[in-house]
Coordinates of C-alpha atoms and ligand atoms in Angstrom, one line a residue:
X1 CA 13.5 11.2 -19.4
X2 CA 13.8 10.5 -15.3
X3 CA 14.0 7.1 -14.5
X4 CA 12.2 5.9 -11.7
X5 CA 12.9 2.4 -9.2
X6 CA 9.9 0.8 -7.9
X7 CA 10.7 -2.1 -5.2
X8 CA 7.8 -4.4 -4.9
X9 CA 6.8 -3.2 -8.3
X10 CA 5.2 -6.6 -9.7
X11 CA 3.1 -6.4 -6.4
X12 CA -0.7 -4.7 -6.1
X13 CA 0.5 -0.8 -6.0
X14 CA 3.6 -1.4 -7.2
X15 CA 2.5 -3.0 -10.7
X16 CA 0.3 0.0 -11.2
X17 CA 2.4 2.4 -9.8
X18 CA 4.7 1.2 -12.3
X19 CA 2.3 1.7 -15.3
X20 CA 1.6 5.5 -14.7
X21 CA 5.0 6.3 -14.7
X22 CA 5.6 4.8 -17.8
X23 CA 2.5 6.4 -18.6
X24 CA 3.8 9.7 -17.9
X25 CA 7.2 9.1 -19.9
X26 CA 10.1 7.4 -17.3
X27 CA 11.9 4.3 -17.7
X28 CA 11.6 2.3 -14.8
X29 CA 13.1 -0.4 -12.8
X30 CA 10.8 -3.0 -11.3
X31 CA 12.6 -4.8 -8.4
X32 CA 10.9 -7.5 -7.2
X33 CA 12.0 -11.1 -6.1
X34 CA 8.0 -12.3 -6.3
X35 CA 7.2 -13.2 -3.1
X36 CA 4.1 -12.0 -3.0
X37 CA 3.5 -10.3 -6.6
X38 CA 3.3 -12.1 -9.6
X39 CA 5.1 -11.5 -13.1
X40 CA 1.2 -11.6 -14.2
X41 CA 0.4 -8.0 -12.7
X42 CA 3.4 -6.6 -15.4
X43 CA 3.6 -8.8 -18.2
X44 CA 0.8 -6.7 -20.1
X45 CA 3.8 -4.3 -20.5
X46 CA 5.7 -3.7 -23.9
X47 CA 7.4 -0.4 -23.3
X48 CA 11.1 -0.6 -23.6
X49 CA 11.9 1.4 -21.0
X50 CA 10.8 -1.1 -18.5
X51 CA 12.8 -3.7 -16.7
X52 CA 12.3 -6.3 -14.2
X53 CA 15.2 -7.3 -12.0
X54 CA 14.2 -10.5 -9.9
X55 CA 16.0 -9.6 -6.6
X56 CA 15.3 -10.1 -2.9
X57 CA 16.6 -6.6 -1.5
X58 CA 17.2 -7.8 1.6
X59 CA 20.5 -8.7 0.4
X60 CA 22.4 -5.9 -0.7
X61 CA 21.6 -4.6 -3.9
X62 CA 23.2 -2.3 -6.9
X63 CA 22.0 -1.0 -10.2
X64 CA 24.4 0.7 -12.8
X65 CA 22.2 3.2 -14.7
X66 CA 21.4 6.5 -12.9
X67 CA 18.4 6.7 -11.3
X68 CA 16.4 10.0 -10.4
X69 CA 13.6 8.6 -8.1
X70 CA 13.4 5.2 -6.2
X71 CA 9.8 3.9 -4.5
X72 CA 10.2 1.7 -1.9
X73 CA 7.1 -0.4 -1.3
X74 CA 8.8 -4.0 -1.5
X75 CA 7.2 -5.5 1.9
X76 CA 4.0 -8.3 2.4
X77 CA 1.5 -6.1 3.1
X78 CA -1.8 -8.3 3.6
X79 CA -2.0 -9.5 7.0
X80 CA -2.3 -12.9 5.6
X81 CA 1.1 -12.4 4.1
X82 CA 3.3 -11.1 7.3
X83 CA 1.6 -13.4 9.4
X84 CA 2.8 -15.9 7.0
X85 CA 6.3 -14.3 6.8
X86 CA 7.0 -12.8 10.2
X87 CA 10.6 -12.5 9.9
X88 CA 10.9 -11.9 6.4
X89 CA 8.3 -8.8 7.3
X90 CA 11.0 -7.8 9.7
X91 CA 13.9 -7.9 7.5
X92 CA 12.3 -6.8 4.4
X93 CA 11.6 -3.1 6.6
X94 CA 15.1 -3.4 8.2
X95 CA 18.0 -4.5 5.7
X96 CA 15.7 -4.2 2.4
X97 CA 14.7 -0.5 3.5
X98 CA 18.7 0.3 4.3
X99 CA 19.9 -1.3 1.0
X100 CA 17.3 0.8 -1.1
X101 CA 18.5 4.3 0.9
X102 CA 21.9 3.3 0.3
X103 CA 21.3 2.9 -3.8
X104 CA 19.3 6.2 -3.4
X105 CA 22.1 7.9 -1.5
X106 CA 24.6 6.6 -4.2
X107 CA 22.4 7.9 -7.2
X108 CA 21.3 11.0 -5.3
X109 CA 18.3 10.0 -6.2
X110 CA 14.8 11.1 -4.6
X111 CA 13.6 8.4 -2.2
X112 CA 10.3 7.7 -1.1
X113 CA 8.9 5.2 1.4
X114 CA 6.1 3.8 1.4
X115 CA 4.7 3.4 5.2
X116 CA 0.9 2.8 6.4
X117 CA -1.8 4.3 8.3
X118 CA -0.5 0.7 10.9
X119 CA 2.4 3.2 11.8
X120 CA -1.0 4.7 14.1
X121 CA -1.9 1.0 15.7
X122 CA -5.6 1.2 17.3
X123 CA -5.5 5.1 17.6
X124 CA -6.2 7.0 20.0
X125 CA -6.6 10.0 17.9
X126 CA -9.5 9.9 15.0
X127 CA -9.2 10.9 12.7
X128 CA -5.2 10.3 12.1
X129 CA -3.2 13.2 11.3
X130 CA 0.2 12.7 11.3
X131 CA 1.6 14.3 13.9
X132 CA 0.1 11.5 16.0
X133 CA 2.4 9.2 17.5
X134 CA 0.2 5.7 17.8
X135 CA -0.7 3.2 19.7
X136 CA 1.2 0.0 18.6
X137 CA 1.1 -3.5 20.1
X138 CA 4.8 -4.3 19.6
X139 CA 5.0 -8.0 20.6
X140 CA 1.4 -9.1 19.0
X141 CA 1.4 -10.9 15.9
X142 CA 0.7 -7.9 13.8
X143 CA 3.8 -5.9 15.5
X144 CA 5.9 -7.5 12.5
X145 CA 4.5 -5.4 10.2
X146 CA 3.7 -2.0 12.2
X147 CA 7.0 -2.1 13.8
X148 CA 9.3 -3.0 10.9
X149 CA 7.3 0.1 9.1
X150 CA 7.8 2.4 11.8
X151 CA 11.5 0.9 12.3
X152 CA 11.9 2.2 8.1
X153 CA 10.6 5.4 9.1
X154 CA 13.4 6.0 11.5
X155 CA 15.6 4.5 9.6
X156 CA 14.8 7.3 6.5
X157 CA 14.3 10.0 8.6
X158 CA 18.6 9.3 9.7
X159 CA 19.6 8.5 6.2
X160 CA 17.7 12.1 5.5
X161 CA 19.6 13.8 8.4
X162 CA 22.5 12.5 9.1
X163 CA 23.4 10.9 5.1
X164 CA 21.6 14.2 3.0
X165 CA 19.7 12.1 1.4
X166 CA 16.2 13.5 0.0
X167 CA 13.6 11.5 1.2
X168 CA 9.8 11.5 1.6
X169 CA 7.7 9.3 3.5
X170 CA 3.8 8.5 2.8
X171 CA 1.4 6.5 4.6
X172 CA -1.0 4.9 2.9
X173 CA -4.4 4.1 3.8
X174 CA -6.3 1.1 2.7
X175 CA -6.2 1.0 -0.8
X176 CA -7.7 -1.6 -3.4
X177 CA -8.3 -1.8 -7.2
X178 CA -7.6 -4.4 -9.8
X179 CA -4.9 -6.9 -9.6
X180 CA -5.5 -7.2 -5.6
X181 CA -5.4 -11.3 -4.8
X182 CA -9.0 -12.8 -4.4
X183 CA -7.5 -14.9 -1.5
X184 CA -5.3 -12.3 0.0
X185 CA -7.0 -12.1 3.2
X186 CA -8.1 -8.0 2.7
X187 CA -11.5 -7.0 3.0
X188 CA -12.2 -5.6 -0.2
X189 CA -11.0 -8.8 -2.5
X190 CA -12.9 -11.3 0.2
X191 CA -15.6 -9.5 0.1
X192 CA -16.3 -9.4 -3.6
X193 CA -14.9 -13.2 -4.4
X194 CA -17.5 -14.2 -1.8
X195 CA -20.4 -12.1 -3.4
X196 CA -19.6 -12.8 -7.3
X197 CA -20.2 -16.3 -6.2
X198 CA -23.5 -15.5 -4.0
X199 CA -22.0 -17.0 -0.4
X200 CA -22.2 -15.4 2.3
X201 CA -19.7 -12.3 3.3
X202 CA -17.7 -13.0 6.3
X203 CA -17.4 -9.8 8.5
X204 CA -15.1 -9.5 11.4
X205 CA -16.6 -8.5 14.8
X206 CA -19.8 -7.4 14.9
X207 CA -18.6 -4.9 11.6
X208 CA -18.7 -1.7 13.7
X209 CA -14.9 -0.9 13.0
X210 CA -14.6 1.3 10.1
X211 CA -11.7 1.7 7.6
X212 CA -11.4 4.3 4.7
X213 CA -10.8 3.1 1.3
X214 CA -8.8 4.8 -1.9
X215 CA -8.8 3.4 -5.0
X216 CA -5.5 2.9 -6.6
X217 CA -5.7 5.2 -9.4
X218 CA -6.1 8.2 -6.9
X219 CA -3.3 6.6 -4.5
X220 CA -0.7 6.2 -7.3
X221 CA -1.5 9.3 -7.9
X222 CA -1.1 11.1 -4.6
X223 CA 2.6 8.7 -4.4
X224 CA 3.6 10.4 -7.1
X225 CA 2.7 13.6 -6.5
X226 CA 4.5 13.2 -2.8
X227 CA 7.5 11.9 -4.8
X228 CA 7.7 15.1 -6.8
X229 CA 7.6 17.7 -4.2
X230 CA 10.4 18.2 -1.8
X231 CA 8.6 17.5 1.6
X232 CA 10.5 15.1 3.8
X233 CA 8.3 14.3 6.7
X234 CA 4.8 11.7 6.7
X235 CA 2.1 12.6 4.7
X236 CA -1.2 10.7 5.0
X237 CA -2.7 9.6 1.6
X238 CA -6.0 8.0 1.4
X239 CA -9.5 8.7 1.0
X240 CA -10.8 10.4 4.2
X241 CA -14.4 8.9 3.8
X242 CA -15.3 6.3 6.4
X243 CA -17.1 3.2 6.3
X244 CA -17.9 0.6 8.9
X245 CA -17.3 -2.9 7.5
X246 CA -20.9 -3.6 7.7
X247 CA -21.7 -1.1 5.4
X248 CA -18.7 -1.8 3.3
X249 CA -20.1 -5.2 3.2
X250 CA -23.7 -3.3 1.8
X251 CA -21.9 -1.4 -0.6
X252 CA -20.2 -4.5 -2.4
X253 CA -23.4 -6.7 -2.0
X254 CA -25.5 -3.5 -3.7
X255 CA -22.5 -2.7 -6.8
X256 CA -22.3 -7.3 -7.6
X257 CA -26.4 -7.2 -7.3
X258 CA -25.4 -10.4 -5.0
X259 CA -27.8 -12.3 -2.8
X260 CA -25.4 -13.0 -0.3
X261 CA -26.0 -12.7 3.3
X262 CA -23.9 -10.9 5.8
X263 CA -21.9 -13.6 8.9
X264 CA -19.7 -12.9 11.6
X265 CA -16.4 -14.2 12.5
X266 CA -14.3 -13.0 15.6
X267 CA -12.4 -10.2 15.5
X268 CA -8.5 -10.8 14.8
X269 CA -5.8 -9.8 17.8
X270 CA -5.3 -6.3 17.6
X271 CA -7.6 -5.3 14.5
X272 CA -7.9 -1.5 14.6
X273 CA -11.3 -0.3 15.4
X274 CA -11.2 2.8 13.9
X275 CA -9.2 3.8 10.4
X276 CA -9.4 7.1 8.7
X277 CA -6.9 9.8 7.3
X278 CA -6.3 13.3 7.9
X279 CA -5.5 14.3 4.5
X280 CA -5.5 18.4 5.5
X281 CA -1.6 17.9 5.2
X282 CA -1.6 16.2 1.3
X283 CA -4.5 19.0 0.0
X284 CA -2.0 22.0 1.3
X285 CA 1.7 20.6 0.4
X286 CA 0.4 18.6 -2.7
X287 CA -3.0 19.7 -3.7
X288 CA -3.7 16.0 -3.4
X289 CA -7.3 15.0 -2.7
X290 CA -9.1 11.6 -3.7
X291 CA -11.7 12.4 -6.9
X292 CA -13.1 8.4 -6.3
X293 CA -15.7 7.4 -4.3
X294 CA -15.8 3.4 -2.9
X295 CA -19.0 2.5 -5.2
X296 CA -17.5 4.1 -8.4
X297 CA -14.4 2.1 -7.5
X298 CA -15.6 -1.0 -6.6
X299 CA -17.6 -0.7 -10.0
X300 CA -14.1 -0.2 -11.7
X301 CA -12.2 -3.0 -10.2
X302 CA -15.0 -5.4 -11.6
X303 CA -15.0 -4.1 -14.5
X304 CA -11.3 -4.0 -15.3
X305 CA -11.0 -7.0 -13.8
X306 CA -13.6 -9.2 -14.6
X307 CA -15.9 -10.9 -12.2
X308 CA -14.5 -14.3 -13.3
X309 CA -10.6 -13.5 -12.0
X310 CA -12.4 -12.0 -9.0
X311 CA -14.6 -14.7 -8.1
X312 CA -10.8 -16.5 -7.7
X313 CA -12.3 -20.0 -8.6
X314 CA -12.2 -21.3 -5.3
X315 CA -13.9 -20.5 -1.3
Ligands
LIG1 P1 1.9 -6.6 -2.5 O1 2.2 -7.7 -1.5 O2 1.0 -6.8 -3.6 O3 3.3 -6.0 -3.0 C1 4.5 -6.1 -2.4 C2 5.6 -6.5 -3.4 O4 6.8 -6.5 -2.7 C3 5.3 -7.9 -4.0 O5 5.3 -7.8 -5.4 C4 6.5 -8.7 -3.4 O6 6.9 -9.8 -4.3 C5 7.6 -7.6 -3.2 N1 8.6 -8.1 -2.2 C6 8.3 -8.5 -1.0 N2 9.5 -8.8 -0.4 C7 10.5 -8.5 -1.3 C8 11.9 -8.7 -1.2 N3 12.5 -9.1 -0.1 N4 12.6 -8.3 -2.3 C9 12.0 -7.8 -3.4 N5 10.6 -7.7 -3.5 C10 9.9 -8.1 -2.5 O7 1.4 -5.4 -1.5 P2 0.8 -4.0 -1.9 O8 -0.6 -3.9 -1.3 O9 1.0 -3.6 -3.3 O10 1.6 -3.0 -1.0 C11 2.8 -2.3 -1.5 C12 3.4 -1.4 -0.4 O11 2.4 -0.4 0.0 C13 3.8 -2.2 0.9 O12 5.0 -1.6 1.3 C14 2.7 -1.9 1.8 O13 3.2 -2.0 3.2 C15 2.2 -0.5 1.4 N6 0.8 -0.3 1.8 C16 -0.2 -0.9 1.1 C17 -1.5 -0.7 1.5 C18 -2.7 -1.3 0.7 O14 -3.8 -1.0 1.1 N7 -2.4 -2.0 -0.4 C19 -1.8 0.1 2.6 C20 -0.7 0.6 3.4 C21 0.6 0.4 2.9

């Protein structure tokens, strides 16, 4: 039975990242200090081969029992969050990202980390394959996030080279599902507390910037199927369909039967106007591909989790 280390798995893809590999028969490891998950996204699990260790990985870190694969997605990921948490954003990518190569090195253990589609900035390039380098704004208040993400790439691309360790890197694309925060600040959960309680949806810009959105099931999916295989270099997963915020906001308003009305709010600093994977890369080395769609999902996020916990009780 392999047993696999999630970082950052009592988070949104971490929790249910954490699930299917139980599901499919490994112990795992949650590590997780709860700084922006919640014990709430794992406490539905009974199986004794689950643990959760409350640590903050940004101090060094060790685990006795042998581990075969370690997942690193600890990091705030909702702009809300690094904005919040700038330099803990920073370190998290830096120190927590060289202590969790380090405890993969010492296991030999399979490593993968868990970049994002910011690693491409505003592109350039559309759609993003990734042999694109990106377009970052370092020093703006998002450059905490992209650049502590492209700083973890680097730093697992050396461990990989210079240490021999066997690492993998994906970058994941917008992703949503259940257990994502109604007040998290992403445009999915916004969108849908705001029309399960019939105010109006609050779109950034005039919504002509478009994003692509995977639903968890088929990104957990895809991270494990990346884990498993012995590529070392970035491989896009999301779901290559491409929406403008507008009509995301259509789609949610259509799947709650809402009577909200569509407002705009100015754009954030450096808010990407374009977002959408080149998954040509995942379909060859993985046979990955997104089965999905962003109605059928948004239809399953409500459903699993309820229009009440959605609605998040509050503006
Ligand atoms: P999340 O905030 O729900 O989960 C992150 C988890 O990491 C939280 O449970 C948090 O408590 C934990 N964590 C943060 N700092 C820690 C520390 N110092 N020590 C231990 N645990 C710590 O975010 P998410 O949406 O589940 O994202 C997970 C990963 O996937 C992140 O690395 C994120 O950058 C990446 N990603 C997510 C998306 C997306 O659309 N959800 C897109 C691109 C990349």
């Amino acid at each position: 039975m392999p047993t696999s280390l999630v970082t950052g798995g009592a988070g949104f893809l971490g929790s249910h990242l954490c699930d299917e590999l139980l599901r499919r028969g490994h112990r795992v490891i949650c590590v997780d200090n709860l700084e922006t998950g919640t014990l709430a996204n794992i406490e539905h699990i009974r199986d004794q081969g689950f643990i959760h260790l409350n640590l903050d990985i940004i101090e060094p870190y060790y685990v006795e029992e042998p581990i075969d694969f370690v997942y690193h997605l600890a990091s705030p990921a909702s702009p809300i969050d690094y904005l919040r948490l700038p330099l803990h954003t920073l370190k998290v990518g830096s120190y927590g990202t060289h202590h969790t190569l380090g405890l993969a090195k010492k296991h030999r253990a399979r490593f993968l980390l868990a970049s994002t589609s910011e690693v491409y900035g505003d592109p350039q390039e559309h759609p993003q394959r990734e042999t694109y380098w990106g377009h970052v704004n370092p020093i703006g208040p998002r450059g905490v996030y992209d650049e502590a993400k492209r700083y973890a790439e680097a730093l697992t691309m050396a461990y990989h080279r210079q240490q021999g360790v066997d690492t993998a890197i994906v970058r994941i694309f917008n992703t949503f599902g259940p257990k994502m925060r109604p007040h998290d600040g992403r445009a999915i959960p916004t969108f849908l507390r705001q029309a399960l309680q019939n105010r109006p949806i609050t779109v950034f810009g005039d919504g002509s910037q478009t994003r692509s959105f995977c639903y968890v099931e088929d990104e957990v999916r895809g991270l494990i199927a990346l884990a498993e295989s012995g590529y070392h270099y970035p491989v896009n997963v999301g779901n290559p369909d491409e929406y403008t915020l507008l009509e995301l906001a259509e789609a949610v308003i259509e799947v709650t039967g809402a009577s909200s009305e569509i407002v705009f709010e100015a754009l954030p600093i450096d808010d990407p106007q374009v977002r959408q994977p080149d998954i040509s890369l995942a379909r060859e080395i993985l046979g990955w591909e997104p089965t999905i769609d962003l109605r059928e999902g948004l239809r399953r996020t409500i459903e699993q989790s309820g229009r009440d916990n959605l609605s998040g009780g509050g503006t």
